[in-house]
mmCIF file with all atom_site columns, C-alpha atoms in Angstrom:
data_model
loop_
_atom_site.group_PDB
_atom_site.id
_atom_site.type_symbol
_atom_site.label_atom_id
_atom_site.label_alt_id
_atom_site.label_comp_id
_atom_site.label_asym_id
_atom_site.label_entity_id
_atom_site.label_seq_id
_atom_site.pdbx_PDB_ins_code
_atom_site.Cartn_x
_atom_site.Cartn_y
_atom_site.Cartn_z
_atom_site.occupancy
_atom_site.B_iso_or_equiv
_atom_site.pdbx_formal_charge
_atom_site.auth_seq_id
_atom_site.auth_comp_id
_atom_site.auth_asym_id
_atom_site.auth_atom_id
_atom_site.pdbx_PDB_model_num
ATOM 1   C CA . ASN A 1 1   ? -2.084  -27.278 60.753 1.00 0.00 ? 13  ASN A CA 1
ATOM 2   C CA . ALA A 1 2   ? 1.339   -26.082 59.682 1.00 0.00 ? 14  ALA A CA 1
ATOM 3   C CA . GLY A 1 3   ? 2.379   -22.564 60.532 1.00 0.00 ? 15  GLY A CA 1
ATOM 4   C CA . VAL A 1 4   ? 4.792   -20.405 58.585 1.00 0.00 ? 16  VAL A CA 1
ATOM 5   C CA . MET A 1 5   ? 7.699   -22.523 57.427 1.00 0.00 ? 17  MET A CA 1
ATOM 6   C CA . GLN A 1 6   ? 11.053  -21.003 56.672 1.00 0.00 ? 18  GLN A CA 1
ATOM 7   C CA . ASN A 1 7   ? 14.059  -22.760 55.270 1.00 0.00 ? 19  ASN A CA 1
ATOM 8   C CA . PRO A 1 8   ? 16.825  -23.202 55.633 1.00 0.00 ? 20  PRO A CA 1
ATOM 9   C CA . ARG A 1 9   ? 16.996  -22.580 59.352 1.00 0.00 ? 21  ARG A CA 1
ATOM 10  C CA . HIS A 1 10  ? 20.662  -21.669 59.060 1.00 0.00 ? 22  HIS A CA 1
ATOM 11  C CA . LEU A 1 11  ? 22.473  -20.556 55.927 1.00 0.00 ? 23  LEU A CA 1
ATOM 12  C CA . VAL A 1 12  ? 26.172  -19.920 55.581 1.00 0.00 ? 24  VAL A CA 1
ATOM 13  C CA . ARG A 1 13  ? 27.517  -18.047 52.569 1.00 0.00 ? 25  ARG A CA 1
ATOM 14  C CA . ARG A 1 14  ? 30.847  -16.600 51.592 1.00 0.00 ? 26  ARG A CA 1
ATOM 15  C CA . ARG A 1 15  ? 31.109  -12.987 50.526 1.00 0.00 ? 27  ARG A CA 1
ATOM 16  C CA . GLY A 1 16  ? 29.963  -12.543 46.948 1.00 0.00 ? 28  GLY A CA 1
ATOM 17  C CA . GLN A 1 17  ? 27.698  -15.585 46.879 1.00 0.00 ? 29  GLN A CA 1
ATOM 18  C CA . GLU A 1 18  ? 23.940  -15.539 46.560 1.00 0.00 ? 30  GLU A CA 1
ATOM 19  C CA . ALA A 1 19  ? 21.531  -16.352 49.370 1.00 0.00 ? 31  ALA A CA 1
ATOM 20  C CA . ARG A 1 20  ? 17.988  -17.610 48.795 1.00 0.00 ? 32  ARG A CA 1
ATOM 21  C CA . LEU A 1 21  ? 15.621  -17.695 51.729 1.00 0.00 ? 33  LEU A CA 1
ATOM 22  C CA . ARG A 1 22  ? 12.292  -19.464 51.418 1.00 0.00 ? 34  ARG A CA 1
ATOM 23  C CA . CYS A 1 23  ? 9.028   -18.864 53.182 1.00 0.00 ? 35  CYS A CA 1
ATOM 24  C CA . SER A 1 24  ? 5.924   -21.013 52.933 1.00 0.00 ? 36  SER A CA 1
ATOM 25  C CA . PRO A 1 25  ? 3.003   -19.135 54.481 1.00 0.00 ? 37  PRO A CA 1
ATOM 26  C CA . VAL A 1 26  ? 0.196   -20.626 56.470 1.00 0.00 ? 38  VAL A CA 1
ATOM 27  C CA . LYS A 1 27  ? -2.047  -22.599 54.119 1.00 0.00 ? 39  LYS A CA 1
ATOM 28  C CA . GLY A 1 28  ? -4.548  -20.262 52.529 1.00 0.00 ? 40  GLY A CA 1
ATOM 29  C CA . HIS A 1 29  ? -2.594  -17.111 53.300 1.00 0.00 ? 41  HIS A CA 1
ATOM 30  C CA . SER A 1 30  ? -1.804  -14.863 50.359 1.00 0.00 ? 42  SER A CA 1
ATOM 31  C CA . HIS A 1 31  ? 0.004   -12.034 52.161 1.00 0.00 ? 43  HIS A CA 1
ATOM 32  C CA . VAL A 1 32  ? 3.666   -12.344 53.087 1.00 0.00 ? 44  VAL A CA 1
ATOM 33  C CA . TYR A 1 33  ? 5.958   -9.978  54.978 1.00 0.00 ? 45  TYR A CA 1
ATOM 34  C CA . TRP A 1 34  ? 9.737   -10.160 55.335 1.00 0.00 ? 46  TRP A CA 1
ATOM 35  C CA . TYR A 1 35  ? 11.663  -8.699  58.276 1.00 0.00 ? 47  TYR A CA 1
ATOM 36  C CA . ARG A 1 36  ? 15.339  -8.537  59.104 1.00 0.00 ? 48  ARG A CA 1
ATOM 37  C CA . GLN A 1 37  ? 16.881  -8.505  62.552 1.00 0.00 ? 49  GLN A CA 1
ATOM 38  C CA . LEU A 1 38  ? 20.513  -7.539  62.832 1.00 0.00 ? 50  LEU A CA 1
ATOM 39  C CA . PRO A 1 39  ? 22.433  -8.747  65.890 1.00 0.00 ? 51  PRO A CA 1
ATOM 40  C CA . GLU A 1 40  ? 21.300  -6.978  69.049 1.00 0.00 ? 52  GLU A CA 1
ATOM 41  C CA . GLU A 1 41  ? 18.816  -4.875  67.103 1.00 0.00 ? 53  GLU A CA 1
ATOM 42  C CA . GLY A 1 42  ? 15.083  -4.785  66.533 1.00 0.00 ? 54  GLY A CA 1
ATOM 43  C CA . LEU A 1 43  ? 12.987  -6.196  63.730 1.00 0.00 ? 55  LEU A CA 1
ATOM 44  C CA . LYS A 1 44  ? 13.020  -4.086  60.605 1.00 0.00 ? 56  LYS A CA 1
ATOM 45  C CA . PHE A 1 45  ? 10.352  -4.392  57.938 1.00 0.00 ? 57  PHE A CA 1
ATOM 46  C CA . MET A 1 46  ? 11.688  -5.142  54.484 1.00 0.00 ? 58  MET A CA 1
ATOM 47  C CA . VAL A 1 47  ? 8.890   -5.985  52.059 1.00 0.00 ? 59  VAL A CA 1
ATOM 48  C CA . TYR A 1 48  ? 5.200   -6.866  51.870 1.00 0.00 ? 60  TYR A CA 1
ATOM 49  C CA . LEU A 1 49  ? 3.910   -9.036  49.065 1.00 0.00 ? 61  LEU A CA 1
ATOM 50  C CA . GLN A 1 50  ? 0.620   -10.430 47.941 1.00 0.00 ? 62  GLN A CA 1
ATOM 51  C CA . LYS A 1 51  ? 0.475   -13.241 45.450 1.00 0.00 ? 63  LYS A CA 1
ATOM 52  C CA . GLU A 1 52  ? 2.567   -12.162 42.451 1.00 0.00 ? 64  GLU A CA 1
ATOM 53  C CA . ASN A 1 53  ? 2.651   -8.518  43.559 1.00 0.00 ? 65  ASN A CA 1
ATOM 54  C CA . ILE A 1 54  ? 4.960   -6.377  45.653 1.00 0.00 ? 66  ILE A CA 1
ATOM 55  C CA . ILE A 1 55  ? 2.802   -4.045  47.698 1.00 0.00 ? 67  ILE A CA 1
ATOM 56  C CA . ASP A 1 56  ? 5.340   -2.254  49.872 1.00 0.00 ? 68  ASP A CA 1
ATOM 57  C CA . GLU A 1 57  ? 9.100   -2.534  49.491 1.00 0.00 ? 69  GLU A CA 1
ATOM 58  C CA . SER A 1 58  ? 9.994   0.570   51.438 1.00 0.00 ? 70  SER A CA 1
ATOM 59  C CA . GLY A 1 59  ? 12.341  -1.357  53.710 1.00 0.00 ? 71  GLY A CA 1
ATOM 60  C CA . MET A 1 60  ? 14.279  -3.183  51.048 1.00 0.00 ? 72  MET A CA 1
ATOM 61  C CA . PRO A 1 61  ? 17.855  -2.108  50.334 1.00 0.00 ? 73  PRO A CA 1
ATOM 62  C CA . LYS A 1 62  ? 18.040  -0.589  46.870 1.00 0.00 ? 74  LYS A CA 1
ATOM 63  C CA . GLU A 1 63  ? 20.622  -3.008  45.573 1.00 0.00 ? 75  GLU A CA 1
ATOM 64  C CA . ARG A 1 64  ? 21.232  -6.751  45.738 1.00 0.00 ? 76  ARG A CA 1
ATOM 65  C CA . PHE A 1 65  ? 17.938  -7.581  47.490 1.00 0.00 ? 77  PHE A CA 1
ATOM 66  C CA . SER A 1 66  ? 14.803  -8.836  45.785 1.00 0.00 ? 78  SER A CA 1
ATOM 67  C CA . ALA A 1 67  ? 11.669  -10.678 46.808 1.00 0.00 ? 79  ALA A CA 1
ATOM 68  C CA . GLU A 1 68  ? 8.961   -12.586 45.034 1.00 0.00 ? 80  GLU A CA 1
ATOM 69  C CA . PHE A 1 69  ? 5.820   -14.496 45.896 1.00 0.00 ? 81  PHE A CA 1
ATOM 70  C CA . PRO A 1 70  ? 4.797   -16.483 42.832 1.00 0.00 ? 82  PRO A CA 1
ATOM 71  C CA . LYS A 1 71  ? 1.374   -17.878 42.144 1.00 0.00 ? 83  LYS A CA 1
ATOM 72  C CA . GLU A 1 72  ? 2.634   -21.321 43.052 1.00 0.00 ? 84  GLU A CA 1
ATOM 73  C CA . GLY A 1 73  ? 5.298   -22.076 45.607 1.00 0.00 ? 85  GLY A CA 1
ATOM 74  C CA . PRO A 1 74  ? 6.949   -20.265 48.472 1.00 0.00 ? 86  PRO A CA 1
ATOM 75  C CA . SER A 1 75  ? 7.994   -16.665 48.764 1.00 0.00 ? 87  SER A CA 1
ATOM 76  C CA . ILE A 1 76  ? 11.690  -16.135 48.081 1.00 0.00 ? 88  ILE A CA 1
ATOM 77  C CA . LEU A 1 77  ? 13.967  -13.449 49.484 1.00 0.00 ? 89  LEU A CA 1
ATOM 78  C CA . ARG A 1 78  ? 17.071  -13.271 47.350 1.00 0.00 ? 90  ARG A CA 1
ATOM 79  C CA . ILE A 1 79  ? 20.289  -11.554 48.295 1.00 0.00 ? 91  ILE A CA 1
ATOM 80  C CA . GLN A 1 80  ? 22.914  -11.289 45.607 1.00 0.00 ? 92  GLN A CA 1
ATOM 81  C CA . GLN A 1 81  ? 26.628  -10.825 46.249 1.00 0.00 ? 93  GLN A CA 1
ATOM 82  C CA . VAL A 1 82  ? 26.258  -11.074 50.010 1.00 0.00 ? 94  VAL A CA 1
ATOM 83  C CA . VAL A 1 83  ? 28.462  -9.013  52.307 1.00 0.00 ? 95  VAL A CA 1
ATOM 84  C CA . ARG A 1 84  ? 29.228  -9.490  55.996 1.00 0.00 ? 96  ARG A CA 1
ATOM 85  C CA . GLY A 1 85  ? 26.704  -6.810  56.891 1.00 0.00 ? 97  GLY A CA 1
ATOM 86  C CA . ASP A 1 86  ? 23.922  -9.025  55.546 1.00 0.00 ? 98  ASP A CA 1
ATOM 87  C CA . SER A 1 87  ? 24.467  -11.437 58.420 1.00 0.00 ? 99  SER A CA 1
ATOM 88  C CA . ALA A 1 88  ? 21.206  -11.369 60.312 1.00 0.00 ? 100 ALA A CA 1
ATOM 89  C CA . ALA A 1 89  ? 18.063  -13.276 61.153 1.00 0.00 ? 101 ALA A CA 1
ATOM 90  C CA . TYR A 1 90  ? 15.410  -13.015 58.468 1.00 0.00 ? 102 TYR A CA 1
ATOM 91  C CA . PHE A 1 91  ? 11.815  -13.589 59.484 1.00 0.00 ? 103 PHE A CA 1
ATOM 92  C CA . CYS A 1 92  ? 8.797   -14.145 57.352 1.00 0.00 ? 104 CYS A CA 1
ATOM 93  C CA . ALA A 1 93  ? 5.186   -13.577 58.393 1.00 0.00 ? 105 ALA A CA 1
ATOM 94  C CA . SER A 1 94  ? 1.890   -14.297 56.701 1.00 0.00 ? 106 SER A CA 1
ATOM 95  C CA . SER A 1 95  ? -1.771  -13.391 56.899 1.00 0.00 ? 107 SER A CA 1
ATOM 96  C CA . SER A 1 96  ? -4.884  -14.094 54.872 1.00 0.00 ? 108 SER A CA 1
ATOM 97  C CA . GLY A 1 97  ? -5.584  -10.419 54.294 1.00 0.00 ? 109 GLY A CA 1
ATOM 98  C CA . PHE A 1 98  ? -9.303  -10.937 54.723 1.00 0.00 ? 110 PHE A CA 1
ATOM 99  C CA . ARG A 1 99  ? -9.618  -8.741  57.782 1.00 0.00 ? 111 ARG A CA 1
ATOM 100 C CA . GLY A 1 100 ? -7.026  -6.077  57.046 1.00 0.00 ? 112 GLY A CA 1
ATOM 101 C CA . ARG A 1 101 ? -5.781  -4.393  60.173 1.00 0.00 ? 113 ARG A CA 1
ATOM 102 C CA . ASP A 1 102 ? -7.893  -6.622  62.398 1.00 0.00 ? 114 ASP A CA 1
ATOM 103 C CA . GLU A 1 103 ? -5.845  -9.691  61.684 1.00 0.00 ? 115 GLU A CA 1
ATOM 104 C CA . LYS A 1 104 ? -2.729  -11.048 63.269 1.00 0.00 ? 116 LYS A CA 1
ATOM 105 C CA . LEU A 1 105 ? 0.420   -11.933 61.435 1.00 0.00 ? 117 LEU A CA 1
ATOM 106 C CA . PHE A 1 106 ? 1.914   -15.376 61.963 1.00 0.00 ? 118 PHE A CA 1
ATOM 107 C CA . PHE A 1 107 ? 5.701   -15.457 62.043 1.00 0.00 ? 119 PHE A CA 1
ATOM 108 C CA . GLY A 1 108 ? 8.074   -18.218 61.103 1.00 0.00 ? 120 GLY A CA 1
ATOM 109 C CA . SER A 1 109 ? 11.127  -19.322 63.086 1.00 0.00 ? 121 SER A CA 1
ATOM 110 C CA . GLY A 1 110 ? 13.442  -17.397 60.818 1.00 0.00 ? 122 GLY A CA 1
ATOM 111 C CA . THR A 1 111 ? 16.560  -18.048 58.766 1.00 0.00 ? 123 THR A CA 1
ATOM 112 C CA . GLN A 1 112 ? 19.879  -17.160 60.332 1.00 0.00 ? 124 GLN A CA 1
ATOM 113 C CA . LEU A 1 113 ? 22.197  -15.990 57.565 1.00 0.00 ? 125 LEU A CA 1
ATOM 114 C CA . SER A 1 114 ? 25.910  -15.947 58.304 1.00 0.00 ? 126 SER A CA 1
ATOM 115 C CA . VAL A 1 115 ? 28.294  -14.441 55.768 1.00 0.00 ? 127 VAL A CA 1
ATOM 116 C CA . LEU A 1 116 ? 31.922  -15.475 56.094 1.00 0.00 ? 128 LEU A CA 1
ATOM 117 C CA . ASP B 2 1   ? 8.734   4.585   62.524 1.00 0.00 ? 15  ASP B CA 1
ATOM 118 C CA . ALA B 2 2   ? 7.042   3.149   65.559 1.00 0.00 ? 16  ALA B CA 1
ATOM 119 C CA . LYS B 2 3   ? 4.166   5.159   66.983 1.00 0.00 ? 17  LYS B CA 1
ATOM 120 C CA . THR B 2 4   ? 4.561   3.747   70.474 1.00 0.00 ? 18  THR B CA 1
ATOM 121 C CA . THR B 2 5   ? 6.803   4.323   73.460 1.00 0.00 ? 19  THR B CA 1
ATOM 122 C CA . GLN B 2 6   ? 7.631   1.677   76.033 1.00 0.00 ? 20  GLN B CA 1
ATOM 123 C CA . PRO B 2 7   ? 10.007  1.593   79.009 1.00 0.00 ? 21  PRO B CA 1
ATOM 124 C CA . PRO B 2 8   ? 13.161  -0.290  78.072 1.00 0.00 ? 22  PRO B CA 1
ATOM 125 C CA . SER B 2 9   ? 12.848  -2.942  80.744 1.00 0.00 ? 23  SER B CA 1
ATOM 126 C CA . MET B 2 10  ? 11.017  -4.192  83.770 1.00 0.00 ? 24  MET B CA 1
ATOM 127 C CA . ASP B 2 11  ? 10.971  -7.227  85.976 1.00 0.00 ? 25  ASP B CA 1
ATOM 128 C CA . CYS B 2 12  ? 8.481   -9.080  88.042 1.00 0.00 ? 26  CYS B CA 1
ATOM 129 C CA . ALA B 2 13  ? 8.381   -12.068 90.349 1.00 0.00 ? 27  ALA B CA 1
ATOM 130 C CA . GLU B 2 14  ? 7.291   -15.441 89.113 1.00 0.00 ? 28  GLU B CA 1
ATOM 131 C CA . GLY B 2 15  ? 3.633   -16.061 89.800 1.00 0.00 ? 29  GLY B CA 1
ATOM 132 C CA . ARG B 2 16  ? 2.780   -12.391 90.019 1.00 0.00 ? 30  ARG B CA 1
ATOM 133 C CA . ALA B 2 17  ? 1.009   -10.302 87.424 1.00 0.00 ? 31  ALA B CA 1
ATOM 134 C CA . ALA B 2 18  ? 3.181   -8.455  84.933 1.00 0.00 ? 32  ALA B CA 1
ATOM 135 C CA . ASN B 2 19  ? 1.738   -5.137  83.764 1.00 0.00 ? 33  ASN B CA 1
ATOM 136 C CA . LEU B 2 20  ? 3.485   -3.799  80.676 1.00 0.00 ? 34  LEU B CA 1
ATOM 137 C CA . PRO B 2 21  ? 2.640   -0.186  79.767 1.00 0.00 ? 35  PRO B CA 1
ATOM 138 C CA . CYS B 2 22  ? 2.594   1.394   76.325 1.00 0.00 ? 36  CYS B CA 1
ATOM 139 C CA . ASN B 2 23  ? 1.959   4.941   75.163 1.00 0.00 ? 37  ASN B CA 1
ATOM 140 C CA . HIS B 2 24  ? 0.490   5.644   71.731 1.00 0.00 ? 38  HIS B CA 1
ATOM 141 C CA . SER B 2 25  ? -0.715  9.219   72.001 1.00 0.00 ? 39  SER B CA 1
ATOM 142 C CA . THR B 2 26  ? -0.904  9.789   68.230 1.00 0.00 ? 40  THR B CA 1
ATOM 143 C CA . ILE B 2 27  ? -3.030  6.759   67.466 1.00 0.00 ? 41  ILE B CA 1
ATOM 144 C CA . SER B 2 28  ? -5.799  7.276   64.927 1.00 0.00 ? 42  SER B CA 1
ATOM 145 C CA . GLY B 2 29  ? -9.342  6.108   65.348 1.00 0.00 ? 43  GLY B CA 1
ATOM 146 C CA . ASN B 2 30  ? -9.047  3.131   63.018 1.00 0.00 ? 44  ASN B CA 1
ATOM 147 C CA . GLU B 2 31  ? -5.662  1.864   64.148 1.00 0.00 ? 45  GLU B CA 1
ATOM 148 C CA . TYR B 2 32  ? -5.296  -1.283  66.179 1.00 0.00 ? 46  TYR B CA 1
ATOM 149 C CA . VAL B 2 33  ? -2.935  -1.931  69.081 1.00 0.00 ? 47  VAL B CA 1
ATOM 150 C CA . TYR B 2 34  ? -1.025  -5.204  68.788 1.00 0.00 ? 48  TYR B CA 1
ATOM 151 C CA . TRP B 2 35  ? 1.249   -6.954  71.231 1.00 0.00 ? 49  TRP B CA 1
ATOM 152 C CA . TYR B 2 36  ? 3.894   -9.464  70.196 1.00 0.00 ? 50  TYR B CA 1
ATOM 153 C CA . ARG B 2 37  ? 6.778   -10.971 72.063 1.00 0.00 ? 51  ARG B CA 1
ATOM 154 C CA . GLN B 2 38  ? 10.096  -12.422 71.030 1.00 0.00 ? 52  GLN B CA 1
ATOM 155 C CA . ILE B 2 39  ? 11.748  -15.010 73.192 1.00 0.00 ? 53  ILE B CA 1
ATOM 156 C CA . HIS B 2 40  ? 15.502  -14.994 72.655 1.00 0.00 ? 54  HIS B CA 1
ATOM 157 C CA . SER B 2 41  ? 16.078  -15.333 68.913 1.00 0.00 ? 55  SER B CA 1
ATOM 158 C CA . GLN B 2 42  ? 12.817  -17.022 68.036 1.00 0.00 ? 56  GLN B CA 1
ATOM 159 C CA . GLY B 2 43  ? 10.211  -15.611 65.677 1.00 0.00 ? 57  GLY B CA 1
ATOM 160 C CA . PRO B 2 44  ? 7.812   -13.043 67.136 1.00 0.00 ? 58  PRO B CA 1
ATOM 161 C CA . GLN B 2 45  ? 4.797   -14.562 68.816 1.00 0.00 ? 59  GLN B CA 1
ATOM 162 C CA . TYR B 2 46  ? 1.383   -12.954 68.676 1.00 0.00 ? 60  TYR B CA 1
ATOM 163 C CA . ILE B 2 47  ? -0.152  -12.204 72.062 1.00 0.00 ? 61  ILE B CA 1
ATOM 164 C CA . ILE B 2 48  ? -3.250  -10.062 71.627 1.00 0.00 ? 62  ILE B CA 1
ATOM 165 C CA . HIS B 2 49  ? -4.679  -7.070  69.808 1.00 0.00 ? 63  HIS B CA 1
ATOM 166 C CA . GLY B 2 50  ? -7.542  -4.623  70.181 1.00 0.00 ? 64  GLY B CA 1
ATOM 167 C CA . LEU B 2 51  ? -9.147  -1.456  68.879 1.00 0.00 ? 65  LEU B CA 1
ATOM 168 C CA . LYS B 2 52  ? -11.179 0.175   71.646 1.00 0.00 ? 66  LYS B CA 1
ATOM 169 C CA . ASN B 2 53  ? -12.443 -2.416  74.049 1.00 0.00 ? 67  ASN B CA 1
ATOM 170 C CA . ASN B 2 54  ? -10.450 -4.410  76.526 1.00 0.00 ? 68  ASN B CA 1
ATOM 171 C CA . GLU B 2 55  ? -9.525  -7.852  75.274 1.00 0.00 ? 69  GLU B CA 1
ATOM 172 C CA . THR B 2 56  ? -8.642  -11.109 76.984 1.00 0.00 ? 70  THR B CA 1
ATOM 173 C CA . ASN B 2 57  ? -7.411  -14.422 75.693 1.00 0.00 ? 71  ASN B CA 1
ATOM 174 C CA . GLU B 2 58  ? -5.644  -17.443 77.093 1.00 0.00 ? 72  GLU B CA 1
ATOM 175 C CA . MET B 2 59  ? -2.315  -15.634 77.199 1.00 0.00 ? 73  MET B CA 1
ATOM 176 C CA . ALA B 2 60  ? -3.031  -12.140 78.413 1.00 0.00 ? 74  ALA B CA 1
ATOM 177 C CA . SER B 2 61  ? -5.367  -9.195  78.836 1.00 0.00 ? 75  SER B CA 1
ATOM 178 C CA . LEU B 2 62  ? -5.170  -5.910  77.001 1.00 0.00 ? 76  LEU B CA 1
ATOM 179 C CA . ILE B 2 63  ? -6.491  -2.797  78.690 1.00 0.00 ? 77  ILE B CA 1
ATOM 180 C CA . ILE B 2 64  ? -6.906  0.241   76.437 1.00 0.00 ? 78  ILE B CA 1
ATOM 181 C CA . THR B 2 65  ? -7.669  3.614   77.968 1.00 0.00 ? 79  THR B CA 1
ATOM 182 C CA . GLU B 2 66  ? -10.859 5.368   76.948 1.00 0.00 ? 80  GLU B CA 1
ATOM 183 C CA . ASP B 2 67  ? -8.957  8.012   74.974 1.00 0.00 ? 81  ASP B CA 1
ATOM 184 C CA . ARG B 2 68  ? -6.902  5.195   73.396 1.00 0.00 ? 82  ARG B CA 1
ATOM 185 C CA . LYS B 2 69  ? -3.655  7.038   74.045 1.00 0.00 ? 83  LYS B CA 1
ATOM 186 C CA . SER B 2 70  ? -2.197  4.254   76.122 1.00 0.00 ? 84  SER B CA 1
ATOM 187 C CA . SER B 2 71  ? -2.642  0.597   76.905 1.00 0.00 ? 85  SER B CA 1
ATOM 188 C CA . THR B 2 72  ? -1.422  -2.061  79.302 1.00 0.00 ? 86  THR B CA 1
ATOM 189 C CA . LEU B 2 73  ? -0.666  -5.683  78.609 1.00 0.00 ? 87  LEU B CA 1
ATOM 190 C CA . ILE B 2 74  ? -1.304  -7.892  81.610 1.00 0.00 ? 88  ILE B CA 1
ATOM 191 C CA . LEU B 2 75  ? 0.212   -11.333 82.027 1.00 0.00 ? 89  LEU B CA 1
ATOM 192 C CA . PRO B 2 76  ? -1.818  -12.574 84.988 1.00 0.00 ? 90  PRO B CA 1
ATOM 193 C CA . HIS B 2 77  ? 0.624   -15.120 86.374 1.00 0.00 ? 91  HIS B CA 1
ATOM 194 C CA . ALA B 2 78  ? 4.089   -14.620 84.963 1.00 0.00 ? 92  ALA B CA 1
ATOM 195 C CA . THR B 2 79  ? 6.384   -17.613 84.611 1.00 0.00 ? 93  THR B CA 1
ATOM 196 C CA . LEU B 2 80  ? 10.087  -17.828 83.835 1.00 0.00 ? 94  LEU B CA 1
ATOM 197 C CA . ARG B 2 81  ? 9.158   -18.710 80.255 1.00 0.00 ? 95  ARG B CA 1
ATOM 198 C CA . ASP B 2 82  ? 7.537   -15.305 79.863 1.00 0.00 ? 96  ASP B CA 1
ATOM 199 C CA . THR B 2 83  ? 10.962  -13.659 79.950 1.00 0.00 ? 97  THR B CA 1
ATOM 200 C CA . ALA B 2 84  ? 11.123  -11.978 76.530 1.00 0.00 ? 98  ALA B CA 1
ATOM 201 C CA . VAL B 2 85  ? 11.045  -8.708  74.640 1.00 0.00 ? 99  VAL B CA 1
ATOM 202 C CA . TYR B 2 86  ? 7.475   -7.450  74.348 1.00 0.00 ? 100 TYR B CA 1
ATOM 203 C CA . TYR B 2 87  ? 6.486   -5.195  71.495 1.00 0.00 ? 101 TYR B CA 1
ATOM 204 C CA . CYS B 2 88  ? 3.535   -2.839  71.541 1.00 0.00 ? 102 CYS B CA 1
ATOM 205 C CA . ILE B 2 89  ? 2.645   -1.908  67.969 1.00 0.00 ? 103 ILE B CA 1
ATOM 206 C CA . VAL B 2 90  ? 0.101   0.409   66.426 1.00 0.00 ? 104 VAL B CA 1
ATOM 207 C CA . ARG B 2 91  ? -0.970  -1.033  63.116 1.00 0.00 ? 105 ARG B CA 1
ATOM 208 C CA . VAL B 2 92  ? -1.556  1.833   60.750 1.00 0.00 ? 106 VAL B CA 1
ATOM 209 C CA . ALA B 2 93  ? -4.281  2.160   58.157 1.00 0.00 ? 107 ALA B CA 1
ATOM 210 C CA . SER B 2 94  ? -4.854  -0.624  55.668 1.00 0.00 ? 108 SER B CA 1
ATOM 211 C CA . GLY B 2 95  ? -3.883  -0.924  52.047 1.00 0.00 ? 109 GLY B CA 1
ATOM 212 C CA . ALA B 2 96  ? -0.195  -0.602  51.311 1.00 0.00 ? 110 ALA B CA 1
ATOM 213 C CA . ASN B 2 97  ? 0.509   0.134   54.951 1.00 0.00 ? 111 ASN B CA 1
ATOM 214 C CA . SER B 2 98  ? -0.641  -3.135  56.464 1.00 0.00 ? 112 SER B CA 1
ATOM 215 C CA . LYS B 2 99  ? 2.748   -3.965  57.890 1.00 0.00 ? 113 LYS B CA 1
ATOM 216 C CA . LEU B 2 100 ? 3.591   -4.085  61.589 1.00 0.00 ? 114 LEU B CA 1
ATOM 217 C CA . THR B 2 101 ? 6.367   -1.684  62.575 1.00 0.00 ? 115 THR B CA 1
ATOM 218 C CA . PHE B 2 102 ? 8.364   -2.920  65.541 1.00 0.00 ? 116 PHE B CA 1
ATOM 219 C CA . GLY B 2 103 ? 10.023  -0.541  67.961 1.00 0.00 ? 117 GLY B CA 1
ATOM 220 C CA . LYS B 2 104 ? 12.554  -1.465  70.620 1.00 0.00 ? 118 LYS B CA 1
ATOM 221 C CA . GLY B 2 105 ? 10.043  -3.110  72.891 1.00 0.00 ? 119 GLY B CA 1
ATOM 222 C CA . ILE B 2 106 ? 10.297  -3.708  76.589 1.00 0.00 ? 120 ILE B CA 1
ATOM 223 C CA . THR B 2 107 ? 12.445  -6.463  78.017 1.00 0.00 ? 121 THR B CA 1
ATOM 224 C CA . LEU B 2 108 ? 10.544  -8.332  80.684 1.00 0.00 ? 122 LEU B CA 1
ATOM 225 C CA . SER B 2 109 ? 12.604  -10.370 83.105 1.00 0.00 ? 123 SER B CA 1
ATOM 226 C CA . VAL B 2 110 ? 10.706  -12.774 85.322 1.00 0.00 ? 124 VAL B CA 1
ATOM 227 C CA . ARG B 2 111 ? 12.664  -13.663 88.427 1.00 0.00 ? 125 ARG B CA 1
ATOM 228 C CA . PRO B 2 112 ? 12.191  -16.824 90.486 1.00 0.00 ? 126 PRO B CA 1
#
C-alpha cells in the first residue's frame, strides 16, 4: 500500500537550469496539492490539481513555475530558470476527493531542491 | 491565511500527557479542524481531525469546545519521538478551497 511518492528526494541545479519534481499520489487518488517550505519557514500552499485540471493556483509564483497532473502518470511541478531563492523543500499531498473537507491529505517525504 | 492561533512552543515530560491548545474563533459551521505534525524536515503527518464531536484515534485525542472556537490536541503519553511542530488547521469550505493552510504551528519539545 504505497503512500505518496516523490522523486527525486534531493535535486541539485545550477542557476538558470530547469527543475522537474515528480509526485505519484496514493493509488486511486485524483487530487494533488503542492507545498513549498523555505528554510526555517512554514509550509506554503502552491497549487491544487485534479486530474488534468488546475483547480487553485493562488500560491504559485506568476513566472517560471508550472504544474500539471496528466491523465496518466505522476504530477509534475516544473521550475524554469531556477534561482537561489527557489531552494526549498517541496512537498506533495494527495486525497481521493470523495469526502471533500472530511478527508485527510497524505503527504510525501518531499523533494529538497538546492540551487547552486 | 491561517484561521488559527497557537502558542509558539511548549514542552512536556516524557510519559506525561501533552495538551496542545488552538484557537479558531472565526470558524464556520461546516469547517473541520485538522491537526498535522512535522518532525524535523519530514513530510507533514496527519494526526486527527474533527467537526463538532471529540475524536480519538491511536495517536491522539481531539477535544473541541461546544462553541467550536477552540480545541485541544492531547497526546496521552508523550515520547521523545513526539518532538515536532504541530499544526492546527481549519479546513475551509469545499470546492476550489479544499487546500489546507498551514500557520506557524506550535513546537512541542518532549524532555526526558
